PDB file of C-alpha atoms in Angstrom:
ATOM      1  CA  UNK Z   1       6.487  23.001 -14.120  1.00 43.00           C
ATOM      2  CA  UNK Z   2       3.917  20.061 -14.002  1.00 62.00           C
ATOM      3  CA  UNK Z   3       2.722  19.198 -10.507  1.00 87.00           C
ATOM      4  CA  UNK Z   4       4.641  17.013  -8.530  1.00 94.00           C
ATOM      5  CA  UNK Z   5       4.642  12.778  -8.799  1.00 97.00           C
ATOM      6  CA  UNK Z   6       2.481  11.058  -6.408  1.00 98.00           C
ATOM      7  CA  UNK Z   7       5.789   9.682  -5.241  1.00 98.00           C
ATOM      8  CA  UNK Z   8       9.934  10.378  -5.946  1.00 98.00           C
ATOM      9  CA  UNK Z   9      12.531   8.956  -3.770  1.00 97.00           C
ATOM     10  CA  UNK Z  10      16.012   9.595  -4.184  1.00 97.00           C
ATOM     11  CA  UNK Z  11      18.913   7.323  -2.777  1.00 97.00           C
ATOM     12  CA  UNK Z  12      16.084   6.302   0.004  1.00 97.00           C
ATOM     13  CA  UNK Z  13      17.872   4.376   2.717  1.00 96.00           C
ATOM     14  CA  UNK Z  14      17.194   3.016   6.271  1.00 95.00           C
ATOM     15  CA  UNK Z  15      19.432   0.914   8.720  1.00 95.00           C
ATOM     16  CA  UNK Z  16      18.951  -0.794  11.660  1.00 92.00           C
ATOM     17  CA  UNK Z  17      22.439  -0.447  13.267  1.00 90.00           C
ATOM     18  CA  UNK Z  18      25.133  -1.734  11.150  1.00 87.00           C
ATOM     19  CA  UNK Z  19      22.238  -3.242   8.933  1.00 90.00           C
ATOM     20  CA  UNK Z  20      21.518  -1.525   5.655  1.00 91.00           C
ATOM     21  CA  UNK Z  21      17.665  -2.849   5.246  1.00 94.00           C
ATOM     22  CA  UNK Z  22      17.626  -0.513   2.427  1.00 96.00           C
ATOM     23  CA  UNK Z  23      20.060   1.262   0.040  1.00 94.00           C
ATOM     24  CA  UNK Z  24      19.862   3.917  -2.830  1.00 94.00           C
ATOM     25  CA  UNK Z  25      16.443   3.307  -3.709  1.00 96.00           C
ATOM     26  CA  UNK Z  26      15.294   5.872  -6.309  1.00 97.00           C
ATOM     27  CA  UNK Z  27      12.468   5.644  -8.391  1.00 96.00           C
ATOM     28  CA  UNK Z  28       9.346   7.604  -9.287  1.00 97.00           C
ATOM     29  CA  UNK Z  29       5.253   6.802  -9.058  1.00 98.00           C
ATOM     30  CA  UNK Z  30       2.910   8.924 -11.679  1.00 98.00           C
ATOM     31  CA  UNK Z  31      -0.059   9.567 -11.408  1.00 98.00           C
ATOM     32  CA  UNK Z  32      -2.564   6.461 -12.578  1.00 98.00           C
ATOM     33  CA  UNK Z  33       0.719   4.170 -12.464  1.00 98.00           C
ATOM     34  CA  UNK Z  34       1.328   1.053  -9.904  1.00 98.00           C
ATOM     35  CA  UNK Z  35       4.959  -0.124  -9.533  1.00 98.00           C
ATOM     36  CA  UNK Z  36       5.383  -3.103  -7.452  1.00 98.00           C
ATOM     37  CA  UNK Z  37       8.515  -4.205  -5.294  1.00 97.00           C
ATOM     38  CA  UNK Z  38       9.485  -7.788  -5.289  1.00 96.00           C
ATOM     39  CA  UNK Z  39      11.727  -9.742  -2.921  1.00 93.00           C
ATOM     40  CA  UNK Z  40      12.513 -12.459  -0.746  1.00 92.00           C
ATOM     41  CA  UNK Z  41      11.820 -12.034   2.696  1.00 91.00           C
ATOM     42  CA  UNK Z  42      14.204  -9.173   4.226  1.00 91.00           C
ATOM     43  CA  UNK Z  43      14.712  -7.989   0.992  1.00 94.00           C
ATOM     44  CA  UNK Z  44      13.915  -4.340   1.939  1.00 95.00           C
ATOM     45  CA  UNK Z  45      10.223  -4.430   0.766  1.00 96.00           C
ATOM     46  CA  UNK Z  46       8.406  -3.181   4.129  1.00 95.00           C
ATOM     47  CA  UNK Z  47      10.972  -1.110   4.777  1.00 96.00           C
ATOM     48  CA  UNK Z  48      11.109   0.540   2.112  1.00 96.00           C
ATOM     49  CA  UNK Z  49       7.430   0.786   2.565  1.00 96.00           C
ATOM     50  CA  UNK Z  50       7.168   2.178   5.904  1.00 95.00           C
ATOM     51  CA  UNK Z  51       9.808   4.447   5.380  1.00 96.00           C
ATOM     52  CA  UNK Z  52       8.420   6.450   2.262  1.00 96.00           C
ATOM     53  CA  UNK Z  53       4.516   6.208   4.361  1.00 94.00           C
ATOM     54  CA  UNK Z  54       6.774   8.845   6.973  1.00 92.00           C
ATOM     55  CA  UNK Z  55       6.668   5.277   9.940  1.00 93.00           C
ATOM     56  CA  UNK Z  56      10.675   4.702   9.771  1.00 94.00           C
ATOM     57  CA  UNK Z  57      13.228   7.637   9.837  1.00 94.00           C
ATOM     58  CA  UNK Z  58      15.473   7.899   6.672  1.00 96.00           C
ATOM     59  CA  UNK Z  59      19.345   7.188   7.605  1.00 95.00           C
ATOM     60  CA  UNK Z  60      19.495   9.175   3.573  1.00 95.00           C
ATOM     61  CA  UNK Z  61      18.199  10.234   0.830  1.00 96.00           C
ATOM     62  CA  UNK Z  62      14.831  11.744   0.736  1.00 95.00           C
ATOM     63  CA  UNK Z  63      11.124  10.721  -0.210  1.00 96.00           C
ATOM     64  CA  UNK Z  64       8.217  12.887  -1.511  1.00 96.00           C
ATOM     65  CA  UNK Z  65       4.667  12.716  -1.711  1.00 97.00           C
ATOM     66  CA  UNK Z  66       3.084  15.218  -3.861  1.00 96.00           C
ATOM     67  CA  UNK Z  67       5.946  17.196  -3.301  1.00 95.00           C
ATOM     68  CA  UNK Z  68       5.630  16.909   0.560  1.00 95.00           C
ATOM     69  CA  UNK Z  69       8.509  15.169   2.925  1.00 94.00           C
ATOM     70  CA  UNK Z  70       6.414  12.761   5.023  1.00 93.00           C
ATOM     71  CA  UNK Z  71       9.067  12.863   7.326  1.00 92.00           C
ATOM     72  CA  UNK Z  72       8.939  17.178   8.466  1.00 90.00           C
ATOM     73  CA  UNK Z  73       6.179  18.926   9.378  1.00 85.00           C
ATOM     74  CA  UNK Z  74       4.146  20.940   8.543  1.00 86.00           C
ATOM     75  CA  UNK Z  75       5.060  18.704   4.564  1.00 87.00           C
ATOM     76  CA  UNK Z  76       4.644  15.697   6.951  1.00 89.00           C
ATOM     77  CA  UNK Z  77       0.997  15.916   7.703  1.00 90.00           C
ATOM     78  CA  UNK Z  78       0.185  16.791   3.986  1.00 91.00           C
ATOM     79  CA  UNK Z  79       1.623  13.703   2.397  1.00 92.00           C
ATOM     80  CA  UNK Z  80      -0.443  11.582   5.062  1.00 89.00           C
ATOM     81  CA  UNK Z  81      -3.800  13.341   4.010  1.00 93.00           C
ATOM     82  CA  UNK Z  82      -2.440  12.239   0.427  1.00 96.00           C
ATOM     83  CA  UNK Z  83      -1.283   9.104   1.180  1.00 97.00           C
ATOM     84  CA  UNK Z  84      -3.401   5.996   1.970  1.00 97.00           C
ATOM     85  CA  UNK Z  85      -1.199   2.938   3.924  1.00 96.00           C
ATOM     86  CA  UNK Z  86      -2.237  -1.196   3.891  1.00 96.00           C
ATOM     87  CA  UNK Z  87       0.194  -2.217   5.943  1.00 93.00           C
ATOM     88  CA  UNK Z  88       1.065  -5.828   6.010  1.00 91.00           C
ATOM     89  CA  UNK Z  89      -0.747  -6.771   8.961  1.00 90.00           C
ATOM     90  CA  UNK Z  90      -3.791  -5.027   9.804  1.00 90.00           C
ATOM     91  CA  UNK Z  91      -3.624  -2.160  12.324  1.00 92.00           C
ATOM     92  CA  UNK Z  92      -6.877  -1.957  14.209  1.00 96.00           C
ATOM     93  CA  UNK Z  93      -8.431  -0.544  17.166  1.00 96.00           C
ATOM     94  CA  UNK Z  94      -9.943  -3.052  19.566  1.00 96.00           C
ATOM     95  CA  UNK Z  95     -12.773  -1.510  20.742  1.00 97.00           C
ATOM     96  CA  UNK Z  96     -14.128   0.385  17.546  1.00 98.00           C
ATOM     97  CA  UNK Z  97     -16.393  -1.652  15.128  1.00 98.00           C
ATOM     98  CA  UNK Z  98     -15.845  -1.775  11.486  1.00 98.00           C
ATOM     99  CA  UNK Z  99     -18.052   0.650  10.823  1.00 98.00           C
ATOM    100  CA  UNK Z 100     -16.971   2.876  13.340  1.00 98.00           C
ATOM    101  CA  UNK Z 101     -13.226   2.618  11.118  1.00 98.00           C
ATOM    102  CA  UNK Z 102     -14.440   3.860   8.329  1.00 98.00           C
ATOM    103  CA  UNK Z 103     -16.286   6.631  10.114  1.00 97.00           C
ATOM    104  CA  UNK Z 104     -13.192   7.776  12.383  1.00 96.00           C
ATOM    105  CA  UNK Z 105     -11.143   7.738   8.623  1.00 96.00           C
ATOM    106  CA  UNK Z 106     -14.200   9.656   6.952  1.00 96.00           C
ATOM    107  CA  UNK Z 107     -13.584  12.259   9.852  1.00 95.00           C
ATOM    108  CA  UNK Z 108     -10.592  12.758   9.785  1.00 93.00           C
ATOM    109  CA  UNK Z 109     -10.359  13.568   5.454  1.00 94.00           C
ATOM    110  CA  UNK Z 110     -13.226  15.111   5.373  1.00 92.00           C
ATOM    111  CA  UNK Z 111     -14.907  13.363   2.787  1.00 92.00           C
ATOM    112  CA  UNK Z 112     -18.593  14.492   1.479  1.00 90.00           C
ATOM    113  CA  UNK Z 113     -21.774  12.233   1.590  1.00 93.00           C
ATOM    114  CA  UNK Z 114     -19.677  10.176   4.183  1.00 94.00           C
ATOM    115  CA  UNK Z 115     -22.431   8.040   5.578  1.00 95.00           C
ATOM    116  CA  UNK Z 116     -23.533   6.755   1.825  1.00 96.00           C
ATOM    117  CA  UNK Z 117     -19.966   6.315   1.240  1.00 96.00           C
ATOM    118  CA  UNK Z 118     -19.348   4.146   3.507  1.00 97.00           C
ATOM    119  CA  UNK Z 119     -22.766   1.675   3.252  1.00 97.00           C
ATOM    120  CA  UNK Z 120     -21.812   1.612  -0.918  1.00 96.00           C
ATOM    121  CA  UNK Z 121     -17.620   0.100   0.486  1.00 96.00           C
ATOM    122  CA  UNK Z 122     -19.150  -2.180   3.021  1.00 97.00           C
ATOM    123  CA  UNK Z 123     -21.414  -3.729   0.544  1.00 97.00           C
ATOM    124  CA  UNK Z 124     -19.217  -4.107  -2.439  1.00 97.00           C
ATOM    125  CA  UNK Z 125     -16.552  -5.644   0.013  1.00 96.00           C
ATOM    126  CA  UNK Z 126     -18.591  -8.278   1.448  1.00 96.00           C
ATOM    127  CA  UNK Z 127     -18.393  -6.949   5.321  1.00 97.00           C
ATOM    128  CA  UNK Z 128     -21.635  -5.251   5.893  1.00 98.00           C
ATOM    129  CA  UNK Z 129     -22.817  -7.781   7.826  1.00 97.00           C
ATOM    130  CA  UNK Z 130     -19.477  -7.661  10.223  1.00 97.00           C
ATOM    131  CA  UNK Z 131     -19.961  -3.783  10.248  1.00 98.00           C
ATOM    132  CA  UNK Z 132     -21.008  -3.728  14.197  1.00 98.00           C
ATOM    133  CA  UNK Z 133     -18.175  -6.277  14.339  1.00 98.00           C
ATOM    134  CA  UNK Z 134     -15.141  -5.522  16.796  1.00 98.00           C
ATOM    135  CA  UNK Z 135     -11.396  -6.391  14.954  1.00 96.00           C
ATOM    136  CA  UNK Z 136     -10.908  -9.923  17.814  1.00 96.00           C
ATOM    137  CA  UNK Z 137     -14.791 -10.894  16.326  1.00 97.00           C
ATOM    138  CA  UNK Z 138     -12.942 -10.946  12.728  1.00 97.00           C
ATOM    139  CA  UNK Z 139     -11.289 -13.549  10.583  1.00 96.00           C
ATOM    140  CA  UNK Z 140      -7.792 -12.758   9.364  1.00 95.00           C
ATOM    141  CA  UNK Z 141      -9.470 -12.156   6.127  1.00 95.00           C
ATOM    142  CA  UNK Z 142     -12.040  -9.595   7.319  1.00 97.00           C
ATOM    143  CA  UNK Z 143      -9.732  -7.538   9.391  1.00 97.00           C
ATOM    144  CA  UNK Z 144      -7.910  -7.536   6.265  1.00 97.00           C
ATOM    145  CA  UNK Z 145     -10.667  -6.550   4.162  1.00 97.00           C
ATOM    146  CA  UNK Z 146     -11.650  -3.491   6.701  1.00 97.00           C
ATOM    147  CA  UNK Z 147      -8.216  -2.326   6.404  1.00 97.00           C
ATOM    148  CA  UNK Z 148      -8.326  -2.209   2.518  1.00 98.00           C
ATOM    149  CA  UNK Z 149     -11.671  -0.236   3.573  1.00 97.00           C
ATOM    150  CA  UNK Z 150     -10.151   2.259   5.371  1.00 97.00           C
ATOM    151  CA  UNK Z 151      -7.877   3.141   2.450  1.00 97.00           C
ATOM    152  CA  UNK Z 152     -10.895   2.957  -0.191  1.00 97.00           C
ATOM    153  CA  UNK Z 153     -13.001   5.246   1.956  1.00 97.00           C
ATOM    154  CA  UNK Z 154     -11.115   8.229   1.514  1.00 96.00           C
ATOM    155  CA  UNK Z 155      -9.468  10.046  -1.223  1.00 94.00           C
ATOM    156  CA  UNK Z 156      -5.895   9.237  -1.679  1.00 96.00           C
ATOM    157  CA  UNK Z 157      -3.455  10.423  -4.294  1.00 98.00           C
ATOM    158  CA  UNK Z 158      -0.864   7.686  -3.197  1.00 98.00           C
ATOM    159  CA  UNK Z 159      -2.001   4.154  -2.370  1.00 98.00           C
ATOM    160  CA  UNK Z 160       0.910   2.164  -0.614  1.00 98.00           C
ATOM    161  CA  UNK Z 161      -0.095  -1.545  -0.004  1.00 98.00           C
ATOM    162  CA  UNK Z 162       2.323  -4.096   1.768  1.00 97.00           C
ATOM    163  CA  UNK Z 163       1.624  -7.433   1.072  1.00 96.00           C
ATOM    164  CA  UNK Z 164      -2.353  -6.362   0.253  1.00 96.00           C
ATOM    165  CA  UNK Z 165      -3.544  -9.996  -0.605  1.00 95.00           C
ATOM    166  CA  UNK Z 166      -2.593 -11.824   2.386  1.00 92.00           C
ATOM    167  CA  UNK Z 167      -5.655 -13.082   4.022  1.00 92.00           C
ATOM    168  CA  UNK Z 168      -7.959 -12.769   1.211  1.00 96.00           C
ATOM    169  CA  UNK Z 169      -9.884 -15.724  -1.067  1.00 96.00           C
ATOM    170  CA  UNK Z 170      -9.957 -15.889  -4.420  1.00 96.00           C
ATOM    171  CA  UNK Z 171     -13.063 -13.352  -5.041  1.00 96.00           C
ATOM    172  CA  UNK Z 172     -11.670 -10.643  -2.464  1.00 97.00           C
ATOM    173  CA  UNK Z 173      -8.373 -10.669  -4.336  1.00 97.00           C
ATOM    174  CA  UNK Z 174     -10.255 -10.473  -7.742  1.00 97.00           C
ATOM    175  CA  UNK Z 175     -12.454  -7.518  -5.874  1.00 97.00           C
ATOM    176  CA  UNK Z 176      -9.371  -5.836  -5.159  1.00 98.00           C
ATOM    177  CA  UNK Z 177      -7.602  -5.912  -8.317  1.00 98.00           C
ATOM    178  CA  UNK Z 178     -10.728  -4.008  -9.724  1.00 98.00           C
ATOM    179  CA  UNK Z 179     -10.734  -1.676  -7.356  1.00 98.00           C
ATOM    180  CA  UNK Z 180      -6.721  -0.950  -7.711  1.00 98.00           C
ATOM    181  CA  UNK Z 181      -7.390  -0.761 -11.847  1.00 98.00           C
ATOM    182  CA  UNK Z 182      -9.994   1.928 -10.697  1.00 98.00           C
ATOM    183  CA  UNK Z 183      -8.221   3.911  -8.438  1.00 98.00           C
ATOM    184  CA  UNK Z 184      -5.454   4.160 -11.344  1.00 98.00           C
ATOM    185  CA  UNK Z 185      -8.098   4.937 -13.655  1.00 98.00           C
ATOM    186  CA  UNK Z 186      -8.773   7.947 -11.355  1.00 97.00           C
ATOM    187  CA  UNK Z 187      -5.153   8.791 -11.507  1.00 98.00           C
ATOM    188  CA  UNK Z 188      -3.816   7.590  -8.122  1.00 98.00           C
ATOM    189  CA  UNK Z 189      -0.351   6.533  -8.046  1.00 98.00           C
ATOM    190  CA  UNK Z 190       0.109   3.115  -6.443  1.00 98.00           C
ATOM    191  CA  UNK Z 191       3.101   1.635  -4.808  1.00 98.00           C
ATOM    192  CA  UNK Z 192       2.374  -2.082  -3.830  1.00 98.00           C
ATOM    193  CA  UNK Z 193       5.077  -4.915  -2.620  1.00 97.00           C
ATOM    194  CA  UNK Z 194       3.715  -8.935  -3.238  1.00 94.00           C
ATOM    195  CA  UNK Z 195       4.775 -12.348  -3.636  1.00 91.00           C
ATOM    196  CA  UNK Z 196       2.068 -13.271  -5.609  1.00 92.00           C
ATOM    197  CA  UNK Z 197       2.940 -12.243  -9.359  1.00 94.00           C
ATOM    198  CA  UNK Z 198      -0.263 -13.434 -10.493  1.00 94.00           C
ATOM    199  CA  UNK Z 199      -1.901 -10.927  -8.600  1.00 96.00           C
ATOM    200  CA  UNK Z 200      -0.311  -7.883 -10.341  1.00 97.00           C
ATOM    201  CA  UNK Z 201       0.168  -9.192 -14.096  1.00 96.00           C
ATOM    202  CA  UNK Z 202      -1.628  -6.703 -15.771  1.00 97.00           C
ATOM    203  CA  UNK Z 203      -2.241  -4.381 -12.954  1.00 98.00           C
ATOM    204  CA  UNK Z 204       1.886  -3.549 -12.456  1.00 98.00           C
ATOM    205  CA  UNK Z 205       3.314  -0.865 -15.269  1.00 98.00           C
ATOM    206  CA  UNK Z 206       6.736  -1.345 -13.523  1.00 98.00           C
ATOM    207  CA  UNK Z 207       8.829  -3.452 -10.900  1.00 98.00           C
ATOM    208  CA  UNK Z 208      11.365  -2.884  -8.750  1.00 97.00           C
ATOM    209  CA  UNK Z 209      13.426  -6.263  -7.489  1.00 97.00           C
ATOM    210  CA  UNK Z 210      15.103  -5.910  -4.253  1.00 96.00           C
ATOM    211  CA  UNK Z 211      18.015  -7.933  -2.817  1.00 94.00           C
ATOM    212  CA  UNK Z 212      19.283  -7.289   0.712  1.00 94.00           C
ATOM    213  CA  UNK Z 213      18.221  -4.166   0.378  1.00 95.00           C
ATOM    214  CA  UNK Z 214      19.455  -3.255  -2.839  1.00 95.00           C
ATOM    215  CA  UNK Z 215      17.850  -2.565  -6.532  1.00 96.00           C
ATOM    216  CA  UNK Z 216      18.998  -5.730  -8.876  1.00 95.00           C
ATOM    217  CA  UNK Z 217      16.452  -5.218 -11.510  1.00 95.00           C
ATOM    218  CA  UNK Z 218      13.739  -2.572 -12.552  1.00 96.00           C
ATOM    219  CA  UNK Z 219      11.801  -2.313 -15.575  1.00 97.00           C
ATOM    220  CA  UNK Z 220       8.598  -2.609 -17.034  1.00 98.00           C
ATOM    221  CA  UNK Z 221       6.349  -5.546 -15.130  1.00 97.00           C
ATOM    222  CA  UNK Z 222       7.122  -7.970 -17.616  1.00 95.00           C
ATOM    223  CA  UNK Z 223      10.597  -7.970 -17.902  1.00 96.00           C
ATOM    224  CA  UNK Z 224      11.255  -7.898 -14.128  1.00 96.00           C
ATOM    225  CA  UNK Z 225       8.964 -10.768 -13.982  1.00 93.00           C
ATOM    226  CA  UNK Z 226      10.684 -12.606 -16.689  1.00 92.00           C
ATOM    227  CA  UNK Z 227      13.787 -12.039 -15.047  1.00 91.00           C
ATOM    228  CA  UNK Z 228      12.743 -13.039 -11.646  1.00 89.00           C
ATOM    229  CA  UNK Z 229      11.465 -16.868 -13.970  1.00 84.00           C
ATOM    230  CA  UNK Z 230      14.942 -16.868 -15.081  1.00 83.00           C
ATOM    231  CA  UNK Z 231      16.014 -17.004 -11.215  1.00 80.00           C
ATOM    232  CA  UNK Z 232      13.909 -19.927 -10.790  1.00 73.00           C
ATOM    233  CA  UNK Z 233      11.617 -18.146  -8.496  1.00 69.00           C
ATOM    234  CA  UNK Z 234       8.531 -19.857  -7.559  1.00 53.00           C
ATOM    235  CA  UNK Z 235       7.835 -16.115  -6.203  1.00 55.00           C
ATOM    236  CA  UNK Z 236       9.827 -13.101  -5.744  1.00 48.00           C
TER     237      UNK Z 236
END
């Protein structure tokens, strides 16, 4: 047997009460792919999200991450050294700098030449001048950016990114989409969830549509995205 996906889910689901946020979702991340979920607002898309990165309980089903449940230890701290979370708003510590981020994540994943590592991100990103900057001195934007940093700076066989583009200009988002064709180039499975279809033509190999929680379409990028313009969707 080949090694396990970056990701597999089967019949995923979480509630909130009587609320089914998400149902059945099954699908399957390989290595050097990105599949992107689309939705409305409270379609299931962070939820979905948070509960395959091991932050939200199941209610069924299971999730994997290299083969490890996110959600029992000791499988739960091995898919979080494998998996790298952008969460839709940026989760920060107020009294450590930018710098000091990406040297508490460089810690913690032991990653070699750490110090270089981190001068080469802060400089292709645009924040080494904020990098003695605490998160409240930061625009929405940068505290967005250092969060994308904090992902970048280690290694990662799973990226999950919720919402990823929120916050950033036009030349961040282009930075990032490089970056994300890179990191698939490597052979890192990414799972992302957006509004903005721009952002991922090209960069998506498949797309999931969710609906109150539920699957409604899933195919290759193009035909999702097609489908979602036949809905007269300004965005999904």
């Amino acid at each position: 047997m080949g090694e396990a996906p970056p990701l597999e889910t089967q019949n995923l689901g979480h509630s909130f009460g009587e609320l089914d946020a998400l149902s059945d979702l099954s699908l399957m991340v390989a290595a050097g792919e990105c599949v992107v979920l689309l939705g409305a607002n409270g379609s299931g898309k962070s939820t979905a999200v948070r509960t395959v990165s091991g932050l939200l309980e199941p209610t069924r089903g299971s999730v994997r991450v290299c083969g490890h449940d996110p959600h029992s230890e000791p499988d739960g701290e091995s898919a979080r050294a494998l998996l790298a979370l952008v969460p839709d708003s940026p989760l920060l510590y107020a009294d450590l700098s930018v710098r000091e981020h990406l040297g508490l994540v460089v810690a913690a994943h032991g990653v070699a030449d750490a110090d270089d590592r981190i001068d080469w991100l802060l400089e292709r990103m645009g924040i080494a001048a904020r990098a003695d900057f605490q998160p409240t001195q930061l625009s929405r934007g940068m505290r967005q950016k250092t969060q994308l940093a904090c992902a970048f700076v280690r290694p990662a066989s799973l990226l999950v990114l919720d919402e990823p583009v929120v916050g950033l200009d036009p030349p961040s988002q282009l930075l990032l989409r490089e970056m994300l064709f890179e990191a698939k180039a490597a052979g890192t499975g990414v799972l992302m969830t957006t509004h903005q279809l721009p952002f991922v033509a090209g960069l998506a190999d498949r797309a999931l549509l969710l609906q109150d929680g539920e699957v409604v379409s899933s195919g290759a990028f193009d035909e999702v995205a097609a489908y979602v313009a036949d809905l007269g969707w300004s965005e999904a």
